[in-house]
mmCIF file of C-alpha atoms in Angstrom:
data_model
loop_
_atom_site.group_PDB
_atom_site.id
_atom_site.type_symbol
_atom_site.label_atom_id
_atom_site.label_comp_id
_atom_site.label_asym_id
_atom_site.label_seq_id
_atom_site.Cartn_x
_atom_site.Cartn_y
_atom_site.Cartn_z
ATOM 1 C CA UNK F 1 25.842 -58.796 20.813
ATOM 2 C CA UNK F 2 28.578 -57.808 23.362
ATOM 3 C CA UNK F 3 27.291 -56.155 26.459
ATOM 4 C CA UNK F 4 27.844 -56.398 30.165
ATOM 5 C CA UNK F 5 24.746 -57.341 30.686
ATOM 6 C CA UNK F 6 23.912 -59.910 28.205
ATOM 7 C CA UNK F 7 25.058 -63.644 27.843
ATOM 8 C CA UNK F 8 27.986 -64.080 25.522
ATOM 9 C CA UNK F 9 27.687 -66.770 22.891
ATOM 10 C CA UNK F 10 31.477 -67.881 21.502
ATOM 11 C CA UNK F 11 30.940 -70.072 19.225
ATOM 12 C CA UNK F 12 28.412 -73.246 18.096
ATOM 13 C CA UNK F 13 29.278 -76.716 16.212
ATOM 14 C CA UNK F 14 27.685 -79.822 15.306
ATOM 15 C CA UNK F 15 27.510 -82.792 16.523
ATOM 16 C CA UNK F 16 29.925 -84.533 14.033
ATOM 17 C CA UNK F 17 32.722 -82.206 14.697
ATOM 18 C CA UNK F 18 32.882 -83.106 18.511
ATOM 19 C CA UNK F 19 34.885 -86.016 17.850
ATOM 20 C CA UNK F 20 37.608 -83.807 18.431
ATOM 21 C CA UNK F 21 36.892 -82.229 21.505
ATOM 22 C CA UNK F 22 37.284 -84.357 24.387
ATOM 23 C CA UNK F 23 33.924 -85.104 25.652
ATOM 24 C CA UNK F 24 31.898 -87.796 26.033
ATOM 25 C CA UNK F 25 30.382 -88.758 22.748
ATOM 26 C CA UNK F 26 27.702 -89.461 24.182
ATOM 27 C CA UNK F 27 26.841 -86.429 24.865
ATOM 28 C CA UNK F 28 27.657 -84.648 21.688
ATOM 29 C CA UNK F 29 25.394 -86.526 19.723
ATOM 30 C CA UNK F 30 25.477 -86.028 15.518
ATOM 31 C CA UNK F 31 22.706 -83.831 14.326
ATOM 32 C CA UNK F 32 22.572 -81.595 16.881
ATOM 33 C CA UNK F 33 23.719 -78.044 17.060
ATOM 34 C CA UNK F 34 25.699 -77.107 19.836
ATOM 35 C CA UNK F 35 26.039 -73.807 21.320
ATOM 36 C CA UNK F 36 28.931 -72.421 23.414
ATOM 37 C CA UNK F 37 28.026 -69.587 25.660
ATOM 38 C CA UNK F 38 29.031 -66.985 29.102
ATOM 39 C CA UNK F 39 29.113 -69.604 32.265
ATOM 40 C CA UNK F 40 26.707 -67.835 34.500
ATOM 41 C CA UNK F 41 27.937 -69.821 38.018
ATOM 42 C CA UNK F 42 24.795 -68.433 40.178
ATOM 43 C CA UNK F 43 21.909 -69.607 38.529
ATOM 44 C CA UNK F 44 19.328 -67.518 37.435
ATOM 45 C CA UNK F 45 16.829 -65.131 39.056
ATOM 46 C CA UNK F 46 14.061 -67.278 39.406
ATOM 47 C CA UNK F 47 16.571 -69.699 41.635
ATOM 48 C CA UNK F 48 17.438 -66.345 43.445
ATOM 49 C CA UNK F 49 13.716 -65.492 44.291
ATOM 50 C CA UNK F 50 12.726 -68.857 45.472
ATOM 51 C CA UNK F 51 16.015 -68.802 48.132
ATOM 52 C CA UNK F 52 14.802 -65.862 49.810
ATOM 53 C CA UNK F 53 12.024 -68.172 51.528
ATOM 54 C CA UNK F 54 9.834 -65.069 51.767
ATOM 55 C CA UNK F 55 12.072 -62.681 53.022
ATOM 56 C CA UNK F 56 12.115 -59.674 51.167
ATOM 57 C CA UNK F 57 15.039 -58.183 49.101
ATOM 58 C CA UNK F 58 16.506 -55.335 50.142
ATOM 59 C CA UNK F 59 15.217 -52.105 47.720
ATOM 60 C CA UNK F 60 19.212 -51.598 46.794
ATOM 61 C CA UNK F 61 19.069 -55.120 45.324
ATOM 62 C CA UNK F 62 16.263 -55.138 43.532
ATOM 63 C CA UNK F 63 17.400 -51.723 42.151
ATOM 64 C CA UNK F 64 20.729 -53.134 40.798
ATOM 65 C CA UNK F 65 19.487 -56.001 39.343
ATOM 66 C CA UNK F 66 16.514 -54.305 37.485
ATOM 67 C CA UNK F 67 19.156 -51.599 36.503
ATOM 68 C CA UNK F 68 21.025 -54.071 34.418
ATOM 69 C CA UNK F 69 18.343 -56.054 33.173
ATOM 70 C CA UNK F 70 16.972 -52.648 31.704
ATOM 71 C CA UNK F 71 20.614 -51.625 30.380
ATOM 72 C CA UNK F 72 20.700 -54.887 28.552
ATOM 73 C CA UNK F 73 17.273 -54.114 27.275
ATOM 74 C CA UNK F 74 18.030 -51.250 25.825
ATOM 75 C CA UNK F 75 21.347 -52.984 24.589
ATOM 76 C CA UNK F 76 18.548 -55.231 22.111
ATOM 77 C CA UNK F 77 16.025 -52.867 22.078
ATOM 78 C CA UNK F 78 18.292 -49.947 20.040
ATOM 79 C CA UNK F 79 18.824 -52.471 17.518
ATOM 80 C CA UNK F 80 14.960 -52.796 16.373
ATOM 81 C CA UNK F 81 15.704 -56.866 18.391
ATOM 82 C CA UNK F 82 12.438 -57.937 20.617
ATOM 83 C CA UNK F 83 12.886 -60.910 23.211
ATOM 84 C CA UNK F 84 9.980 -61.811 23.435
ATOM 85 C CA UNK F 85 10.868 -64.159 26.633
ATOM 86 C CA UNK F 86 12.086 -61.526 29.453
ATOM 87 C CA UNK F 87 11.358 -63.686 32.938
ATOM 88 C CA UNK F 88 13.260 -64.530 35.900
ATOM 89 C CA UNK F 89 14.343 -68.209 34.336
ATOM 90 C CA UNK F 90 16.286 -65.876 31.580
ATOM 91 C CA UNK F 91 17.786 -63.823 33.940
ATOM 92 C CA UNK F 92 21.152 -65.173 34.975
ATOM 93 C CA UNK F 93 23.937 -64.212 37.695
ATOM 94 C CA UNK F 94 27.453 -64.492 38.186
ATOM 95 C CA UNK F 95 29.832 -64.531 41.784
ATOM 96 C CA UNK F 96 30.650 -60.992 40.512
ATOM 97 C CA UNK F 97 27.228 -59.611 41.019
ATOM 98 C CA UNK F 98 26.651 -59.362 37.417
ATOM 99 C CA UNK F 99 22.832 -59.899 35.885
ATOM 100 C CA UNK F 100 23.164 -61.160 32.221
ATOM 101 C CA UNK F 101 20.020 -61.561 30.108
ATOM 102 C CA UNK F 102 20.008 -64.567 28.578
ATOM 103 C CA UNK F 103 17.921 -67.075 25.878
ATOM 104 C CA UNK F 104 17.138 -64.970 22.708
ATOM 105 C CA UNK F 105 15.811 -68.170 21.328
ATOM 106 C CA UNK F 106 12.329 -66.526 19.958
ATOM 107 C CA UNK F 107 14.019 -63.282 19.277
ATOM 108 C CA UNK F 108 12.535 -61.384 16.631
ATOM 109 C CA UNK F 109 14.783 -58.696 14.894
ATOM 110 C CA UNK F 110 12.153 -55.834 13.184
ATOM 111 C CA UNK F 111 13.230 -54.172 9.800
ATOM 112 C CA UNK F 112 11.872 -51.020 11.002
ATOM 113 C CA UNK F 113 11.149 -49.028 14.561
ATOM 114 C CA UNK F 114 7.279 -49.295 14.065
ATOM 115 C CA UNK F 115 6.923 -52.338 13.199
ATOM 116 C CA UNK F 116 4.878 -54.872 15.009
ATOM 117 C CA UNK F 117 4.999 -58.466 15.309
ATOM 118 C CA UNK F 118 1.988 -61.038 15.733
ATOM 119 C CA UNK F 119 2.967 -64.537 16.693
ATOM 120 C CA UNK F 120 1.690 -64.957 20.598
ATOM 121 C CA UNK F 121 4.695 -66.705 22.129
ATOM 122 C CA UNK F 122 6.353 -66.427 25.886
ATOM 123 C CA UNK F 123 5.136 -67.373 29.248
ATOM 124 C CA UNK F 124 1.756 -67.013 29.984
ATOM 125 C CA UNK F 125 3.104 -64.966 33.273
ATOM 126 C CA UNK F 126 4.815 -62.296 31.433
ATOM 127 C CA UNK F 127 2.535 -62.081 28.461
ATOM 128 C CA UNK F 128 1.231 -58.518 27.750
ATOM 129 C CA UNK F 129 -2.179 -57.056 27.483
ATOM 130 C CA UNK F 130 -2.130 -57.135 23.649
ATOM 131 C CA UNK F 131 -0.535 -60.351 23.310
ATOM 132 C CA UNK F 132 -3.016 -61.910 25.171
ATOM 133 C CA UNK F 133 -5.333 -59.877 22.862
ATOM 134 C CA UNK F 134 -4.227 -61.326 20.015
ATOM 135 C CA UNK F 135 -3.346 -57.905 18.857
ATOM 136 C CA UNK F 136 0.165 -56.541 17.010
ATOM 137 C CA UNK F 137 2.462 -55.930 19.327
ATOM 138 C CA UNK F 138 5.844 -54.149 19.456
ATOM 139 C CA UNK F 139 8.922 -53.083 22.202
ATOM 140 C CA UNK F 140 6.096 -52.211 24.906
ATOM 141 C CA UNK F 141 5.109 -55.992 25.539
ATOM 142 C CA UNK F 142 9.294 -56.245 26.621
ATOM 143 C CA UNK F 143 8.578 -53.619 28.742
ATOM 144 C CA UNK F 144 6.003 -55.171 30.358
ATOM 145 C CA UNK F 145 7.488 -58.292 31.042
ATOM 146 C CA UNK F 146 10.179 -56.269 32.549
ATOM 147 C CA UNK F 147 7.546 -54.461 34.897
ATOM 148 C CA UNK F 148 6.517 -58.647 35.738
ATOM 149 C CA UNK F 149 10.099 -59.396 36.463
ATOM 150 C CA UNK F 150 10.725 -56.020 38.705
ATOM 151 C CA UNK F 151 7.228 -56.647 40.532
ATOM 152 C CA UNK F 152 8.495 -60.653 41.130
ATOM 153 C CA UNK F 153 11.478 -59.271 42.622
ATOM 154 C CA UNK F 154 9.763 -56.732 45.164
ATOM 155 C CA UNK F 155 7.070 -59.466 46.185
ATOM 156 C CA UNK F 156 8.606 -62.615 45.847
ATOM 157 C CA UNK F 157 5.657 -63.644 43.436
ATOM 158 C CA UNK F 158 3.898 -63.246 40.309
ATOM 159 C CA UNK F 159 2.086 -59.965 39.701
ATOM 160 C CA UNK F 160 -1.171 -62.325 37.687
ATOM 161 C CA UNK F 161 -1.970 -65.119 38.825
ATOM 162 C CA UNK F 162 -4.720 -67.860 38.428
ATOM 163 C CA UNK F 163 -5.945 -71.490 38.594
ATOM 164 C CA UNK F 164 -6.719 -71.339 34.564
ATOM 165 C CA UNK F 165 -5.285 -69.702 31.718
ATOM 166 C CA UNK F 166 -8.113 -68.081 30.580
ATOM 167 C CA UNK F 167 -8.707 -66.529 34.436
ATOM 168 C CA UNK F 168 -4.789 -65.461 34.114
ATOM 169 C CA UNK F 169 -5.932 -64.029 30.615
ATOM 170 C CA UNK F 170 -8.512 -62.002 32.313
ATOM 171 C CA UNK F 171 -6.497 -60.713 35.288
ATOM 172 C CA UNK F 172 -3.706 -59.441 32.665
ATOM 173 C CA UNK F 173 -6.061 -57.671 30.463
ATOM 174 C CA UNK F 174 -7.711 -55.921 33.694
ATOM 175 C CA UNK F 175 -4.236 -55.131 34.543
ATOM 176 C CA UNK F 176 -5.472 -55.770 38.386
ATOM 177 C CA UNK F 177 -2.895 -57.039 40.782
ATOM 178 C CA UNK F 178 -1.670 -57.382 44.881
ATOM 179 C CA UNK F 179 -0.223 -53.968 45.944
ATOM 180 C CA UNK F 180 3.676 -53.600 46.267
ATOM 181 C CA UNK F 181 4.893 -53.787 49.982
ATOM 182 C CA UNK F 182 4.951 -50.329 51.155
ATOM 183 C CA UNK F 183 8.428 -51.543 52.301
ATOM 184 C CA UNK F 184 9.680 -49.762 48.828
ATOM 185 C CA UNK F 185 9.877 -46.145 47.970
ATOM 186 C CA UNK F 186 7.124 -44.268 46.492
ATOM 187 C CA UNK F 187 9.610 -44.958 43.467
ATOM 188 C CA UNK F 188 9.771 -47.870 43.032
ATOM 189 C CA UNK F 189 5.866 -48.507 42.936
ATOM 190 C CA UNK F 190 5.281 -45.675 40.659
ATOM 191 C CA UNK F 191 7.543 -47.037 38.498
ATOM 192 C CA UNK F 192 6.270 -50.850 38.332
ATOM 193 C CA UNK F 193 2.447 -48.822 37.985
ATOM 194 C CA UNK F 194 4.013 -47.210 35.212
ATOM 195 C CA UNK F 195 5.182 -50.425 33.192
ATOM 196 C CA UNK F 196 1.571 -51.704 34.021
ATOM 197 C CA UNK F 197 -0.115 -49.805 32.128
ATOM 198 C CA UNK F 198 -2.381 -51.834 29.845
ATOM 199 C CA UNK F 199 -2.303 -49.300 26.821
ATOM 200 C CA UNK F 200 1.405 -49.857 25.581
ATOM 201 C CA UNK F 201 1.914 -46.186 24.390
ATOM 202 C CA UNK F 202 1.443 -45.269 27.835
ATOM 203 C CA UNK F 203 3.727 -47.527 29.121
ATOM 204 C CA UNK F 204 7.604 -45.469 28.799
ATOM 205 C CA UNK F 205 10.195 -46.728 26.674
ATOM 206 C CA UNK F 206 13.529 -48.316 28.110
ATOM 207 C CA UNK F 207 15.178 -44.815 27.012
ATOM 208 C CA UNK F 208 12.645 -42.778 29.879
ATOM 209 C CA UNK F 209 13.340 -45.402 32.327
ATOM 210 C CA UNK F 210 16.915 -45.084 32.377
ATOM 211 C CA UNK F 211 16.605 -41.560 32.554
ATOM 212 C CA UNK F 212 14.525 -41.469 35.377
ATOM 213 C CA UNK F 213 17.022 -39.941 38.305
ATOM 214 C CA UNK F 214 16.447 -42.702 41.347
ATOM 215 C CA UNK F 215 17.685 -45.253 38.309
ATOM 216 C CA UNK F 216 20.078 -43.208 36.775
ATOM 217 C CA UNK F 217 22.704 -42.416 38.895
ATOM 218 C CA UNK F 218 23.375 -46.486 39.560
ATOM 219 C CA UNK F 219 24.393 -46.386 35.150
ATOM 220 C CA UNK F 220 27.602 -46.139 36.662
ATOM 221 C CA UNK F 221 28.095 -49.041 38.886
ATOM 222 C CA UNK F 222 27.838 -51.289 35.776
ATOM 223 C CA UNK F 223 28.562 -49.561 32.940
ATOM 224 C CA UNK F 224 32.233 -48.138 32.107
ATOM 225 C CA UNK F 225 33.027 -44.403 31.118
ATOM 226 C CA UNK F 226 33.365 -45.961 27.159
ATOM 227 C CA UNK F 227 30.716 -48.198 27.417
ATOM 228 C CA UNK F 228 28.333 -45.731 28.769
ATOM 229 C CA UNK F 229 29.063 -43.549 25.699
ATOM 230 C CA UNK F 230 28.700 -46.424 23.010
ATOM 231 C CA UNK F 231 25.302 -47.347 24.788
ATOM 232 C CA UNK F 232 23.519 -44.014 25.178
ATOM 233 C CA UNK F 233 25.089 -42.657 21.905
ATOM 234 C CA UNK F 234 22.035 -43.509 19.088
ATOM 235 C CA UNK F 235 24.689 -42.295 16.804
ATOM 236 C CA UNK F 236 26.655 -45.121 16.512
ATOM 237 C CA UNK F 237 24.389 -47.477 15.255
ATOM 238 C CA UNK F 238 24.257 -44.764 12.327
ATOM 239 C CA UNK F 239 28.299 -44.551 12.307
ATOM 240 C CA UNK F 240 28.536 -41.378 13.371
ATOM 241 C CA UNK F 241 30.499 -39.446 16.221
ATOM 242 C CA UNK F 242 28.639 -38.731 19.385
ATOM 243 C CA UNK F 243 28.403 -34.989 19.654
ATOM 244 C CA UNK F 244 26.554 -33.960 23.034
ATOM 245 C CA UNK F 245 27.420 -34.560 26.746
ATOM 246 C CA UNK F 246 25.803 -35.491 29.929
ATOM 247 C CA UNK F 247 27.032 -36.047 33.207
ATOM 248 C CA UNK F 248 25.549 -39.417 34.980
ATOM 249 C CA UNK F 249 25.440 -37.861 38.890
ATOM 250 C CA UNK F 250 27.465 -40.313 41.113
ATOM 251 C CA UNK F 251 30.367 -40.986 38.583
ATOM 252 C CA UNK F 252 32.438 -37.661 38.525
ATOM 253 C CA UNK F 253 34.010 -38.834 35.534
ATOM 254 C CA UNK F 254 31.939 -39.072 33.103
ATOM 255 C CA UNK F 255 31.041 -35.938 32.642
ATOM 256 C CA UNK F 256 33.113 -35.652 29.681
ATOM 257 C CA UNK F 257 31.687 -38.335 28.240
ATOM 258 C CA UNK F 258 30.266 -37.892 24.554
ATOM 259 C CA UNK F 259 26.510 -39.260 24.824
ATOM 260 C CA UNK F 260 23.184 -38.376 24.123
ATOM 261 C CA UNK F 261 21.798 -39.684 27.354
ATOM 262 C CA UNK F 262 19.446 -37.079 28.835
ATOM 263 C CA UNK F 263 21.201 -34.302 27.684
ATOM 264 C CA UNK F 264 19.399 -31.365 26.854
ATOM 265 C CA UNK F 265 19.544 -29.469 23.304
ATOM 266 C CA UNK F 266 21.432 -26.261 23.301
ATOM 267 C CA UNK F 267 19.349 -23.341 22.125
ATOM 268 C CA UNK F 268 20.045 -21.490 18.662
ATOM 269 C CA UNK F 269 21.460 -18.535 19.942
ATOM 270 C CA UNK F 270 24.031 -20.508 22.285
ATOM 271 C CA UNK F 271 25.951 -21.446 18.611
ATOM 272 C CA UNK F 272 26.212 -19.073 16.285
ATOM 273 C CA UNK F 273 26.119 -21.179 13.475
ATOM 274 C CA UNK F 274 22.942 -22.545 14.068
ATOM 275 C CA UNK F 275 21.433 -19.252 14.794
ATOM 276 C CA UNK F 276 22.534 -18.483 11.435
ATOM 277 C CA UNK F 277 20.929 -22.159 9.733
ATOM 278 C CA UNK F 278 17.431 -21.865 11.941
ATOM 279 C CA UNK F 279 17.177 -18.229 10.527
ATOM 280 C CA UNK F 280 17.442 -18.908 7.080
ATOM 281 C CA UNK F 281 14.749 -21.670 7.256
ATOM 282 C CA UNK F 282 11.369 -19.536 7.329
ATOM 283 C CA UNK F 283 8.776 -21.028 9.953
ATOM 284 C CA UNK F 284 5.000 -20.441 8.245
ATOM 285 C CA UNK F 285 2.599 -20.513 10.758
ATOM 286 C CA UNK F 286 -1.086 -21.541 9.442
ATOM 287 C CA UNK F 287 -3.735 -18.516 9.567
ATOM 288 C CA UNK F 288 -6.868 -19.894 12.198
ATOM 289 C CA UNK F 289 -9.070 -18.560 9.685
ATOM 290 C CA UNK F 290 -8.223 -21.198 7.225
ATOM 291 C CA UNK F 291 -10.427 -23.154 9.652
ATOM 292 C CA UNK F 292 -13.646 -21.439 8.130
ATOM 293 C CA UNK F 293 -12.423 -21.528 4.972
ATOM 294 C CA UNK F 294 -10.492 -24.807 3.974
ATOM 295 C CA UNK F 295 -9.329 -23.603 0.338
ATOM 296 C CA UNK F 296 -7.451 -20.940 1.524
ATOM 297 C CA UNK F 297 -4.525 -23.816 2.478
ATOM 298 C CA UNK F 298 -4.401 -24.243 -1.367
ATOM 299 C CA UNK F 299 -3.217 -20.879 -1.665
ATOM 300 C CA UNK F 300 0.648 -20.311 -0.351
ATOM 301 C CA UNK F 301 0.304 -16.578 -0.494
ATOM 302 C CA UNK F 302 -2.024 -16.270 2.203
ATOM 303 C CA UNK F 303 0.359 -17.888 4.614
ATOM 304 C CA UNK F 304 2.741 -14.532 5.647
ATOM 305 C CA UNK F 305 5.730 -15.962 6.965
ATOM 306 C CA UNK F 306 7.201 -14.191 10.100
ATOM 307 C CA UNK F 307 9.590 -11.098 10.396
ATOM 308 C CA UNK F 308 12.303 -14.279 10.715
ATOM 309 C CA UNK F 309 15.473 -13.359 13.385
ATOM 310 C CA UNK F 310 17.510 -15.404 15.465
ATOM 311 C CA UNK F 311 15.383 -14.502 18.846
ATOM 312 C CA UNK F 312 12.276 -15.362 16.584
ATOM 313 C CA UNK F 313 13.827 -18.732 15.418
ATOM 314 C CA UNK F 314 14.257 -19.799 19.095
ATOM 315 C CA UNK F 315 10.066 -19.598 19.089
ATOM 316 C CA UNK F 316 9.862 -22.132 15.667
ATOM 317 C CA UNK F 317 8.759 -25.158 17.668
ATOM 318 C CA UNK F 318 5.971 -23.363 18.912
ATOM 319 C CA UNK F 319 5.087 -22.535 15.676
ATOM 320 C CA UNK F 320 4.797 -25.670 14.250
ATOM 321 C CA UNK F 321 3.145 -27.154 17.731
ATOM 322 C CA UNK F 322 0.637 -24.325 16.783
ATOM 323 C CA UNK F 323 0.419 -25.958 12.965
ATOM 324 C CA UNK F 324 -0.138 -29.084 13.999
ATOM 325 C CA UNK F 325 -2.644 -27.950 16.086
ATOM 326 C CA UNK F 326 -4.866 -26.463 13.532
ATOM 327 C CA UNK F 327 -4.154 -28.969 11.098
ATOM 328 C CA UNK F 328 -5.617 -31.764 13.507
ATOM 329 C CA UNK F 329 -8.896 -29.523 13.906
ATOM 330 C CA UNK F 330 -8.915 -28.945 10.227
ATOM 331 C CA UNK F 331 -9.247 -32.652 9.950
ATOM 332 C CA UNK F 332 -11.431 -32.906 12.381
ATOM 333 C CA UNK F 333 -13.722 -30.588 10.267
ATOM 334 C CA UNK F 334 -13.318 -32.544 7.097
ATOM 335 C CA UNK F 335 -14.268 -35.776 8.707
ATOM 336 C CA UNK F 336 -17.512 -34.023 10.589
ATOM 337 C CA UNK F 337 -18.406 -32.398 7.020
ATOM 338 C CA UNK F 338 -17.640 -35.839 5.129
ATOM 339 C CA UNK F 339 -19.915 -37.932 7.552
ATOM 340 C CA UNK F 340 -22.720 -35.387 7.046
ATOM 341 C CA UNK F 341 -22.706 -35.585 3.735
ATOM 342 C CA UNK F 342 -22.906 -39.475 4.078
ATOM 343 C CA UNK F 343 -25.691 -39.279 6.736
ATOM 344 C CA UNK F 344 -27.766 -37.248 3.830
ATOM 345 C CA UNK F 345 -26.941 -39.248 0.912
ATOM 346 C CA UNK F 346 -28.174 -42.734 3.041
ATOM 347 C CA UNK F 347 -31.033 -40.794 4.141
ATOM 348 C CA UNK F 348 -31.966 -39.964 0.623
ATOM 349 C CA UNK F 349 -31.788 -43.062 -0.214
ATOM 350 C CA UNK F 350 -34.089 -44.285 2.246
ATOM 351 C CA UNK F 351 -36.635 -41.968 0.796
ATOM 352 C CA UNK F 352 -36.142 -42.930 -2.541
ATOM 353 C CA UNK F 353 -36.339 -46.536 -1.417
ATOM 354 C CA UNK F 354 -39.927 -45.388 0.550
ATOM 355 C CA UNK F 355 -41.454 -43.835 -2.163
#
């Protein structure tokens, strides 16, 4: 992976073949695998934390470095890769003010965006809600153990802590910890509430935190104008050409930059062409009274499809928002109608079994 924000690896040998390098042997020893990576000459975060003796960072800092931690997130994240092992330790720095994430050595790569994985590894500090649950677990637990890292950065300390693991276990499943020094913006604490949150699908994706403004408009202090458009194009990891724009506010020029960052969807009647596609697709919206009598779905001819225009296309999505809608309800009955019938056929049987 080559990002900004992310540790480079260059190359990795064994042990055998360091005989012509000129190292200590000793060192190099045969049957090992060795592994040549980014020099990182500032330590790592964790290092960082403990030198501020209890002085808070300022918020500017703590903004910059969780900016490029969550670039380089997203970096791994777009590519269907988990960490699994986001804390400060990983988190390196360099004299040039750079934050590179770091040790992808429990990495798991998914085959698909919805897939979860189940093996309960990290540190106990940074563990999520479900991991700690023993449950499946997907992107969300990263983004958890990001909210950890952002929260150790703004107190100086872990968000759970506890003299046993299965107290720390407890605390992290509660999701109860210290309040953020009102120091930091209203922000700030939203934000580290926000990646709290012990149900990950309400906990935002790496996309909705970068788009957030108070983190967006410092993209630019790390990112250049190409590699902003590589990064927040989700065309190019399907080899295709980035197509809309967005302007990131404090760079002024990048706002020709081709990326689908944030930027809003034109509207069918701003392109012609479009207009003319979303017309010739015919939106059927679902009768309600199909709700009091389910068969009627069977039929497609009593579902009359709309007088269909290019101002009337613009009103589709509400259309099928409406579908869905009903569609859930019509469930809904089904299920209600299914258990009832269940309730009387054990019931009956009871009877039976009586008499």
């Amino acid at each position: 992976m080559n990002h900004p924000n992310i540790v480079r690896y260059f190359d990795s040998f064994e042990g055998w073949y360091a005989a012509s390098l000129i190292i200590p042997l000793k060192i190099l020893d045969s049957g090992y695998v060795y592994i040549v990576m980014e020099y990182c000459d500032k330590g790592d975060l964790y290092q960082k934390i403990n030198a501020q003796k209890g002085v808070l960072m300022p918020e500017s800092r703590v903004l910059d470095y969780f900016v490029q931690l969550a670039l380089a997130l997203k970096h791994i994240h777009d590519r269907m890769i988990l960490h699994r092992d986001i804390k400060t330790q990983n988190i390196f720095l360099t004299s040039e003010g750079r934050v590179k994430l770091g040790d992808f050595g429990i990495a798991k790569v998914l085959n698909h965006t919805l897939d979860l994985a189940r093996t309960c590894i990290g540190t106990p500090y940074y563990l999520s809600p479900e991991m700690c649950e023993n449950k499946p677990y997907n992107h969300k637990s990263d983004i958890w153990a990001l909210g950890c890292v952002l929260y150790e950065m703004a107190t100086l300390k872990h968000a759970f802590e506890a003299g046993n693991m299965k107290n720390l276990v407890l605390k992290i499943i509660r999701g109860t910890y210290p309040p953020v020094p009102p120091k930091y913006s209203y922000e700030l604490r939203c934000l580290i509430s926000q990646l709290f949150r012990r149900s990950p699908r309400e906990r935002p994706s790496i996309t909705s935190i970068l788009r957030k403004p108070f983190i967006m408009k410092r993209i630019s202090r790390f990112l250049t104008e190409s590699q902003v458009a590589d990064e927040f194009s989700h065309t190019v990891l399907h080899r295709g050409k980035p197509t809309s724009k967005v302007h990131v506010p404090g760079s002024p020029g990048l706002e020709n930059t081709s990326v689908a960052f944030g930027a809003k969807r034109p509207s069918v009647a701003m392109n012609p062409k479009q207009a003319q596609l979303g017309a010739n697709k015919k939106w059927k919206p679902i009768d309600p009274t199909v709700l009091k009598n389910p068969r009627r779905l069977q039929s497609p001819d009593n579902v009359t499809p709309p007088a269909v225009s290019v101002a009337a296309c613009a009103g589709a999505p509400e259309v099928r928002r409406r579908n869905e809608e009903l569609l859930v309800e019509l469930n809904r009955r089904r299920q209600r109608e299914s258990m009832e019938k269940q309730k009387v056929s054990f019931v009956g049987k009871s009877n039976m079994k009586r008499e």
